[in-house]
Amino acid sequence: ETGVTQSPTHLIKTRGQQVTLRCSSQSGHNTVSWYQQALGQGPQFIFQYYREEENGRGNFPPRFSGLQFPNYSSELNVNALELDDSALYLCASSGVINEQFFGPGTRLTVL
Amino acid sequence: GENVEQHPSTLSVQEGDSAVIKCTYSDSASNYFPWYKQELGKRPQLIIDIRSNVGEKKDQRIAVTLNKTAKHFSLHITETQPEDSAVYFCAASKGGSYIPTFGRGTSLIVHP
């Protein structure tokens, strides 16, 4: 059984640019959720994908988009980056039991 | 939507003492309550969870209690050790699609 992995580990972008973050779910998990964690805060839910369909969305603007692939890996895309988008982006996968397991995160810095 | 309040924001204890972190939730339909531990620079890790059909759950030195009537749940850590130092998050979710709402976190510091 392999755990949740994310890439890249760190990323530096400038305002207005676009970024794509990637997540590979844990073996046997068909649901992937993405979270934004600002410094000193709890994870904030962005959206969830279940079997390649969006299954719920938090209070984030449309410039945050994503998709899930047939192998249940997932991407988070953020367009028109803003300074406030600087955060740790976590993905978490879950299976039938609904327990979530987090990846190590991608630290995004927007300058 | 769901709102989860977590207290205290910081908790400082001596090694060997007990630590208690409390959370309240607003949506009575919430039925799954996990707790995560996040060490500095690392991913949140699930340490214990409880579902609404259970009032208490224990796993070695940690336990979680749930009061559905009052809509609050608590994490109890006994015989704390320095390696317990971390930020702890509670969360609440409902229904079939697991979309948890997290508390703001409690920074636990265990002094040797």
mmCIF file of C-alpha atoms in Angstrom:
data_model
loop_
_atom_site.group_PDB
_atom_site.id
_atom_site.type_symbol
_atom_site.label_atom_id
_atom_site.label_comp_id
_atom_site.label_asym_id
_atom_site.label_seq_id
_atom_site.Cartn_x
_atom_site.Cartn_y
_atom_site.Cartn_z
ATOM 1 C CA GLU A 1 0.000 0.000 0.000
ATOM 2 C CA THR A 2 1.426 3.385 -1.026
ATOM 3 C CA GLY A 3 0.622 6.662 0.673
ATOM 4 C CA VAL A 4 -0.572 9.975 -0.730
ATOM 5 C CA THR A 5 2.071 11.865 -2.679
ATOM 6 C CA GLN A 6 2.137 15.425 -3.963
ATOM 7 C CA SER A 7 4.310 17.390 -6.357
ATOM 8 C CA PRO A 8 6.058 19.700 -6.394
ATOM 9 C CA THR A 9 7.166 20.156 -2.781
ATOM 10 C CA HIS A 10 7.740 23.877 -3.105
ATOM 11 C CA LEU A 11 6.810 26.388 -5.751
ATOM 12 C CA ILE A 12 7.412 30.109 -6.215
ATOM 13 C CA LYS A 13 5.233 32.083 -8.616
ATOM 14 C CA THR A 14 4.470 35.720 -9.300
ATOM 15 C CA ARG A 15 1.096 37.442 -9.245
ATOM 16 C CA GLY A 16 -1.038 36.733 -12.283
ATOM 17 C CA GLN A 17 0.653 33.459 -13.132
ATOM 18 C CA GLN A 18 -1.005 30.073 -13.235
ATOM 19 C CA VAL A 19 -0.017 26.968 -11.274
ATOM 20 C CA THR A 20 -0.801 23.259 -11.400
ATOM 21 C CA LEU A 21 -0.357 21.043 -8.364
ATOM 22 C CA ARG A 22 -0.527 17.257 -8.500
ATOM 23 C CA CYS A 23 -1.643 14.535 -6.139
ATOM 24 C CA SER A 24 -1.524 10.763 -6.271
ATOM 25 C CA SER A 25 -4.075 9.105 -4.044
ATOM 26 C CA GLN A 26 -3.406 6.238 -1.714
ATOM 27 C CA SER A 27 -3.806 2.818 -3.274
ATOM 28 C CA GLY A 28 -7.469 1.754 -3.233
ATOM 29 C CA HIS A 29 -8.816 5.276 -2.625
ATOM 30 C CA ASN A 30 -11.232 6.798 -5.156
ATOM 31 C CA THR A 31 -11.860 10.178 -3.515
ATOM 32 C CA VAL A 32 -9.458 13.111 -3.442
ATOM 33 C CA SER A 33 -9.986 16.363 -1.566
ATOM 34 C CA TRP A 34 -7.914 19.532 -1.796
ATOM 35 C CA TYR A 35 -7.309 21.967 1.043
ATOM 36 C CA GLN A 36 -5.587 25.305 1.468
ATOM 37 C CA GLN A 37 -3.789 25.811 4.760
ATOM 38 C CA ALA A 38 -2.606 29.302 5.544
ATOM 39 C CA LEU A 39 0.039 29.753 8.218
ATOM 40 C CA GLY A 40 -1.415 29.188 11.667
ATOM 41 C CA GLN A 41 -4.803 28.110 10.352
ATOM 42 C CA GLY A 42 -6.681 24.884 9.892
ATOM 43 C CA PRO A 43 -7.082 23.366 6.426
ATOM 44 C CA GLN A 44 -9.798 25.050 4.361
ATOM 45 C CA PHE A 45 -11.733 22.799 2.002
ATOM 46 C CA ILE A 46 -11.381 23.730 -1.697
ATOM 47 C CA PHE A 47 -13.127 20.853 -3.490
ATOM 48 C CA GLN A 48 -13.465 17.099 -3.637
ATOM 49 C CA TYR A 49 -13.426 14.650 -6.538
ATOM 50 C CA TYR A 50 -15.060 11.243 -6.521
ATOM 51 C CA ARG A 51 -14.600 8.971 -9.520
ATOM 52 C CA GLU A 52 -13.566 11.885 -11.745
ATOM 53 C CA GLU A 53 -16.555 14.093 -10.844
ATOM 54 C CA GLU A 54 -16.533 17.136 -8.559
ATOM 55 C CA ASN A 55 -18.341 16.073 -5.409
ATOM 56 C CA GLY A 56 -18.400 19.258 -3.378
ATOM 57 C CA ARG A 57 -16.796 22.685 -3.333
ATOM 58 C CA GLY A 58 -15.833 25.103 -0.629
ATOM 59 C CA ASN A 59 -15.883 28.889 -0.698
ATOM 60 C CA PHE A 60 -13.178 29.402 -3.310
ATOM 61 C CA PRO A 61 -13.466 31.416 -6.567
ATOM 62 C CA PRO A 62 -13.709 29.755 -9.992
ATOM 63 C CA ARG A 63 -10.038 30.428 -10.699
ATOM 64 C CA PHE A 64 -9.447 27.399 -8.455
ATOM 65 C CA SER A 65 -10.236 24.383 -10.597
ATOM 66 C CA GLY A 66 -9.332 20.758 -10.647
ATOM 67 C CA LEU A 67 -9.779 17.367 -12.150
ATOM 68 C CA GLN A 68 -9.374 13.729 -11.318
ATOM 69 C CA PHE A 69 -7.985 11.108 -13.649
ATOM 70 C CA PRO A 70 -9.120 7.491 -14.192
ATOM 71 C CA ASN A 71 -6.339 6.285 -11.862
ATOM 72 C CA TYR A 72 -7.807 8.654 -9.185
ATOM 73 C CA SER A 73 -4.824 10.989 -9.182
ATOM 74 C CA SER A 74 -5.784 14.644 -9.239
ATOM 75 C CA GLU A 75 -4.678 18.136 -10.205
ATOM 76 C CA LEU A 76 -5.407 21.509 -8.649
ATOM 77 C CA ASN A 77 -5.117 24.482 -10.992
ATOM 78 C CA VAL A 78 -5.055 28.068 -9.831
ATOM 79 C CA ASN A 79 -5.252 30.884 -12.378
ATOM 80 C CA ALA A 80 -4.431 34.572 -11.954
ATOM 81 C CA LEU A 81 -2.465 33.984 -8.767
ATOM 82 C CA GLU A 82 -2.837 36.510 -5.949
ATOM 83 C CA LEU A 83 -0.544 37.167 -2.994
ATOM 84 C CA ASP A 84 -3.143 35.664 -0.634
ATOM 85 C CA ASP A 85 -2.899 32.362 -2.482
ATOM 86 C CA SER A 86 0.418 31.761 -0.726
ATOM 87 C CA ALA A 87 -0.210 28.739 1.475
ATOM 88 C CA LEU A 88 0.346 25.038 1.965
ATOM 89 C CA TYR A 89 -1.886 23.078 -0.401
ATOM 90 C CA LEU A 90 -2.820 19.669 0.879
ATOM 91 C CA CYS A 91 -4.568 16.856 -0.849
ATOM 92 C CA ALA A 92 -6.159 13.982 0.999
ATOM 93 C CA SER A 93 -7.504 10.720 -0.281
ATOM 94 C CA SER A 94 -10.189 8.537 1.197
ATOM 95 C CA GLY A 95 -11.850 5.269 0.411
ATOM 96 C CA VAL A 96 -14.968 3.439 1.489
ATOM 97 C CA ILE A 97 -14.534 4.111 5.213
ATOM 98 C CA ASN A 98 -14.140 7.872 4.618
ATOM 99 C CA GLU A 99 -11.018 8.259 6.733
ATOM 100 C CA GLN A 100 -8.837 10.864 5.076
ATOM 101 C CA PHE A 101 -5.097 10.529 4.636
ATOM 102 C CA PHE A 102 -3.141 13.627 3.760
ATOM 103 C CA GLY A 103 -0.238 14.093 1.422
ATOM 104 C CA PRO A 104 2.863 16.057 2.451
ATOM 105 C CA GLY A 105 1.596 19.220 0.783
ATOM 106 C CA THR A 106 2.902 21.751 -1.725
ATOM 107 C CA ARG A 107 4.167 25.034 -0.308
ATOM 108 C CA LEU A 108 3.155 27.777 -2.769
ATOM 109 C CA THR A 109 4.676 31.234 -2.484
ATOM 110 C CA VAL A 110 3.272 34.037 -4.623
ATOM 111 C CA LEU A 111 5.485 37.098 -4.970
ATOM 112 C CA GLY B 1 -22.767 25.495 6.725
ATOM 113 C CA GLU B 2 -20.898 23.761 9.518
ATOM 114 C CA ASN B 3 -18.881 25.832 11.970
ATOM 115 C CA VAL B 4 -16.292 24.233 14.257
ATOM 116 C CA GLU B 5 -14.873 26.126 17.224
ATOM 117 C CA GLN B 6 -11.746 24.781 18.944
ATOM 118 C CA HIS B 7 -10.275 25.748 22.326
ATOM 119 C CA PRO B 8 -7.752 26.528 23.591
ATOM 120 C CA SER B 9 -5.569 27.886 20.818
ATOM 121 C CA THR B 10 -2.455 27.146 22.868
ATOM 122 C CA LEU B 11 -1.984 24.593 25.645
ATOM 123 C CA SER B 12 1.193 24.270 27.670
ATOM 124 C CA VAL B 13 1.631 21.294 30.051
ATOM 125 C CA GLN B 14 4.381 19.509 31.928
ATOM 126 C CA GLU B 15 5.463 16.079 30.832
ATOM 127 C CA GLY B 16 3.248 13.476 32.452
ATOM 128 C CA ASP B 17 0.251 15.796 32.817
ATOM 129 C CA SER B 18 -3.011 15.328 30.940
ATOM 130 C CA ALA B 19 -4.162 17.599 28.119
ATOM 131 C CA VAL B 20 -7.717 18.271 27.004
ATOM 132 C CA ILE B 21 -8.750 20.027 23.800
ATOM 133 C CA LYS B 22 -12.390 20.893 23.205
ATOM 134 C CA CYS B 23 -14.410 21.481 20.050
ATOM 135 C CA THR B 24 -17.982 22.474 19.380
ATOM 136 C CA TYR B 25 -19.880 22.125 16.133
ATOM 137 C CA SER B 26 -23.017 23.768 14.816
ATOM 138 C CA ASP B 27 -24.641 21.279 12.436
ATOM 139 C CA SER B 28 -26.569 18.581 14.285
ATOM 140 C CA ALA B 29 -26.383 16.405 11.152
ATOM 141 C CA SER B 30 -22.610 16.008 11.528
ATOM 142 C CA ASN B 31 -21.797 12.412 12.325
ATOM 143 C CA TYR B 32 -18.038 11.920 11.933
ATOM 144 C CA PHE B 33 -15.421 13.652 14.086
ATOM 145 C CA PRO B 34 -11.728 13.050 13.378
ATOM 146 C CA TRP B 35 -8.710 14.495 15.148
ATOM 147 C CA TYR B 36 -5.459 15.260 13.380
ATOM 148 C CA LYS B 37 -1.965 15.905 14.676
ATOM 149 C CA GLN B 38 0.298 18.139 12.618
ATOM 150 C CA GLU B 39 3.956 18.473 13.513
ATOM 151 C CA LEU B 40 5.858 21.482 12.262
ATOM 152 C CA GLY B 41 6.362 21.293 8.505
ATOM 153 C CA LYS B 42 4.585 17.958 8.188
ATOM 154 C CA ARG B 43 1.234 16.695 6.971
ATOM 155 C CA PRO B 44 -1.799 16.351 9.255
ATOM 156 C CA GLN B 45 -2.087 12.772 10.490
ATOM 157 C CA LEU B 46 -5.271 11.145 11.690
ATOM 158 C CA ILE B 47 -4.798 10.077 15.314
ATOM 159 C CA ILE B 48 -8.297 9.106 16.368
ATOM 160 C CA ASP B 49 -11.868 9.548 15.215
ATOM 161 C CA ILE B 50 -15.365 8.983 16.529
ATOM 162 C CA ARG B 51 -18.726 8.499 14.877
ATOM 163 C CA SER B 52 -22.025 9.754 16.210
ATOM 164 C CA ASN B 53 -23.237 6.343 17.337
ATOM 165 C CA VAL B 54 -20.452 6.168 19.935
ATOM 166 C CA GLY B 55 -19.907 8.318 23.026
ATOM 167 C CA GLU B 56 -16.248 7.564 23.723
ATOM 168 C CA LYS B 57 -13.295 5.931 22.039
ATOM 169 C CA LYS B 58 -9.836 5.169 23.400
ATOM 170 C CA ASP B 59 -6.519 4.292 21.836
ATOM 171 C CA GLN B 60 -3.707 3.882 24.345
ATOM 172 C CA ARG B 61 -2.997 7.364 25.795
ATOM 173 C CA ILE B 62 -5.553 9.231 23.704
ATOM 174 C CA ALA B 63 -9.315 9.268 23.946
ATOM 175 C CA VAL B 64 -12.131 11.197 22.358
ATOM 176 C CA THR B 65 -15.554 11.874 23.846
ATOM 177 C CA LEU B 66 -18.661 13.059 22.026
ATOM 178 C CA ASN B 67 -21.748 14.753 23.436
ATOM 179 C CA LYS B 68 -24.270 14.924 20.605
ATOM 180 C CA THR B 69 -26.851 16.798 22.655
ATOM 181 C CA ALA B 70 -24.450 19.596 23.471
ATOM 182 C CA LYS B 71 -22.716 19.299 20.096
ATOM 183 C CA HIS B 72 -19.231 19.130 21.495
ATOM 184 C CA PHE B 73 -16.382 16.661 21.427
ATOM 185 C CA SER B 74 -13.052 16.548 23.186
ATOM 186 C CA LEU B 75 -9.590 15.038 22.814
ATOM 187 C CA HIS B 76 -7.900 13.744 25.956
ATOM 188 C CA ILE B 77 -4.203 12.910 26.087
ATOM 189 C CA THR B 78 -2.889 11.300 29.255
ATOM 190 C CA GLU B 79 0.710 10.986 30.415
ATOM 191 C CA THR B 80 1.864 13.555 27.888
ATOM 192 C CA GLN B 81 5.344 13.269 26.394
ATOM 193 C CA PRO B 82 7.503 15.878 24.614
ATOM 194 C CA GLU B 83 6.835 14.116 21.296
ATOM 195 C CA ASP B 84 3.138 14.925 21.745
ATOM 196 C CA SER B 85 4.039 18.564 21.067
ATOM 197 C CA ALA B 86 2.278 19.550 17.837
ATOM 198 C CA VAL B 87 -0.790 21.341 16.505
ATOM 199 C CA TYR B 88 -3.993 19.353 16.912
ATOM 200 C CA PHE B 89 -7.036 19.903 14.705
ATOM 201 C CA CYS B 90 -10.557 18.703 15.256
ATOM 202 C CA ALA B 91 -13.012 18.359 12.376
ATOM 203 C CA ALA B 92 -16.660 17.540 11.765
ATOM 204 C CA SER B 93 -18.420 16.165 8.705
ATOM 205 C CA LYS B 94 -21.746 14.640 7.759
ATOM 206 C CA GLY B 95 -23.388 12.394 5.287
ATOM 207 C CA GLY B 96 -21.886 10.086 2.714
ATOM 208 C CA SER B 97 -19.473 12.551 1.155
ATOM 209 C CA TYR B 98 -16.669 13.204 3.605
ATOM 210 C CA ILE B 99 -16.113 16.954 3.505
ATOM 211 C CA PRO B 100 -14.868 17.942 6.949
ATOM 212 C CA THR B 101 -14.843 21.392 8.464
ATOM 213 C CA PHE B 102 -11.723 21.929 10.565
ATOM 214 C CA GLY B 103 -11.210 23.874 13.745
ATOM 215 C CA ARG B 104 -8.459 26.491 13.919
ATOM 216 C CA GLY B 105 -6.089 24.204 15.765
ATOM 217 C CA THR B 106 -4.527 23.914 19.223
ATOM 218 C CA SER B 107 -0.795 24.214 19.670
ATOM 219 C CA LEU B 108 0.156 21.719 22.400
ATOM 220 C CA ILE B 109 3.510 22.245 24.068
ATOM 221 C CA VAL B 110 4.767 19.544 26.439
ATOM 222 C CA HIS B 111 7.661 20.695 28.613
ATOM 223 C CA PRO B 112 10.170 18.018 29.699
#
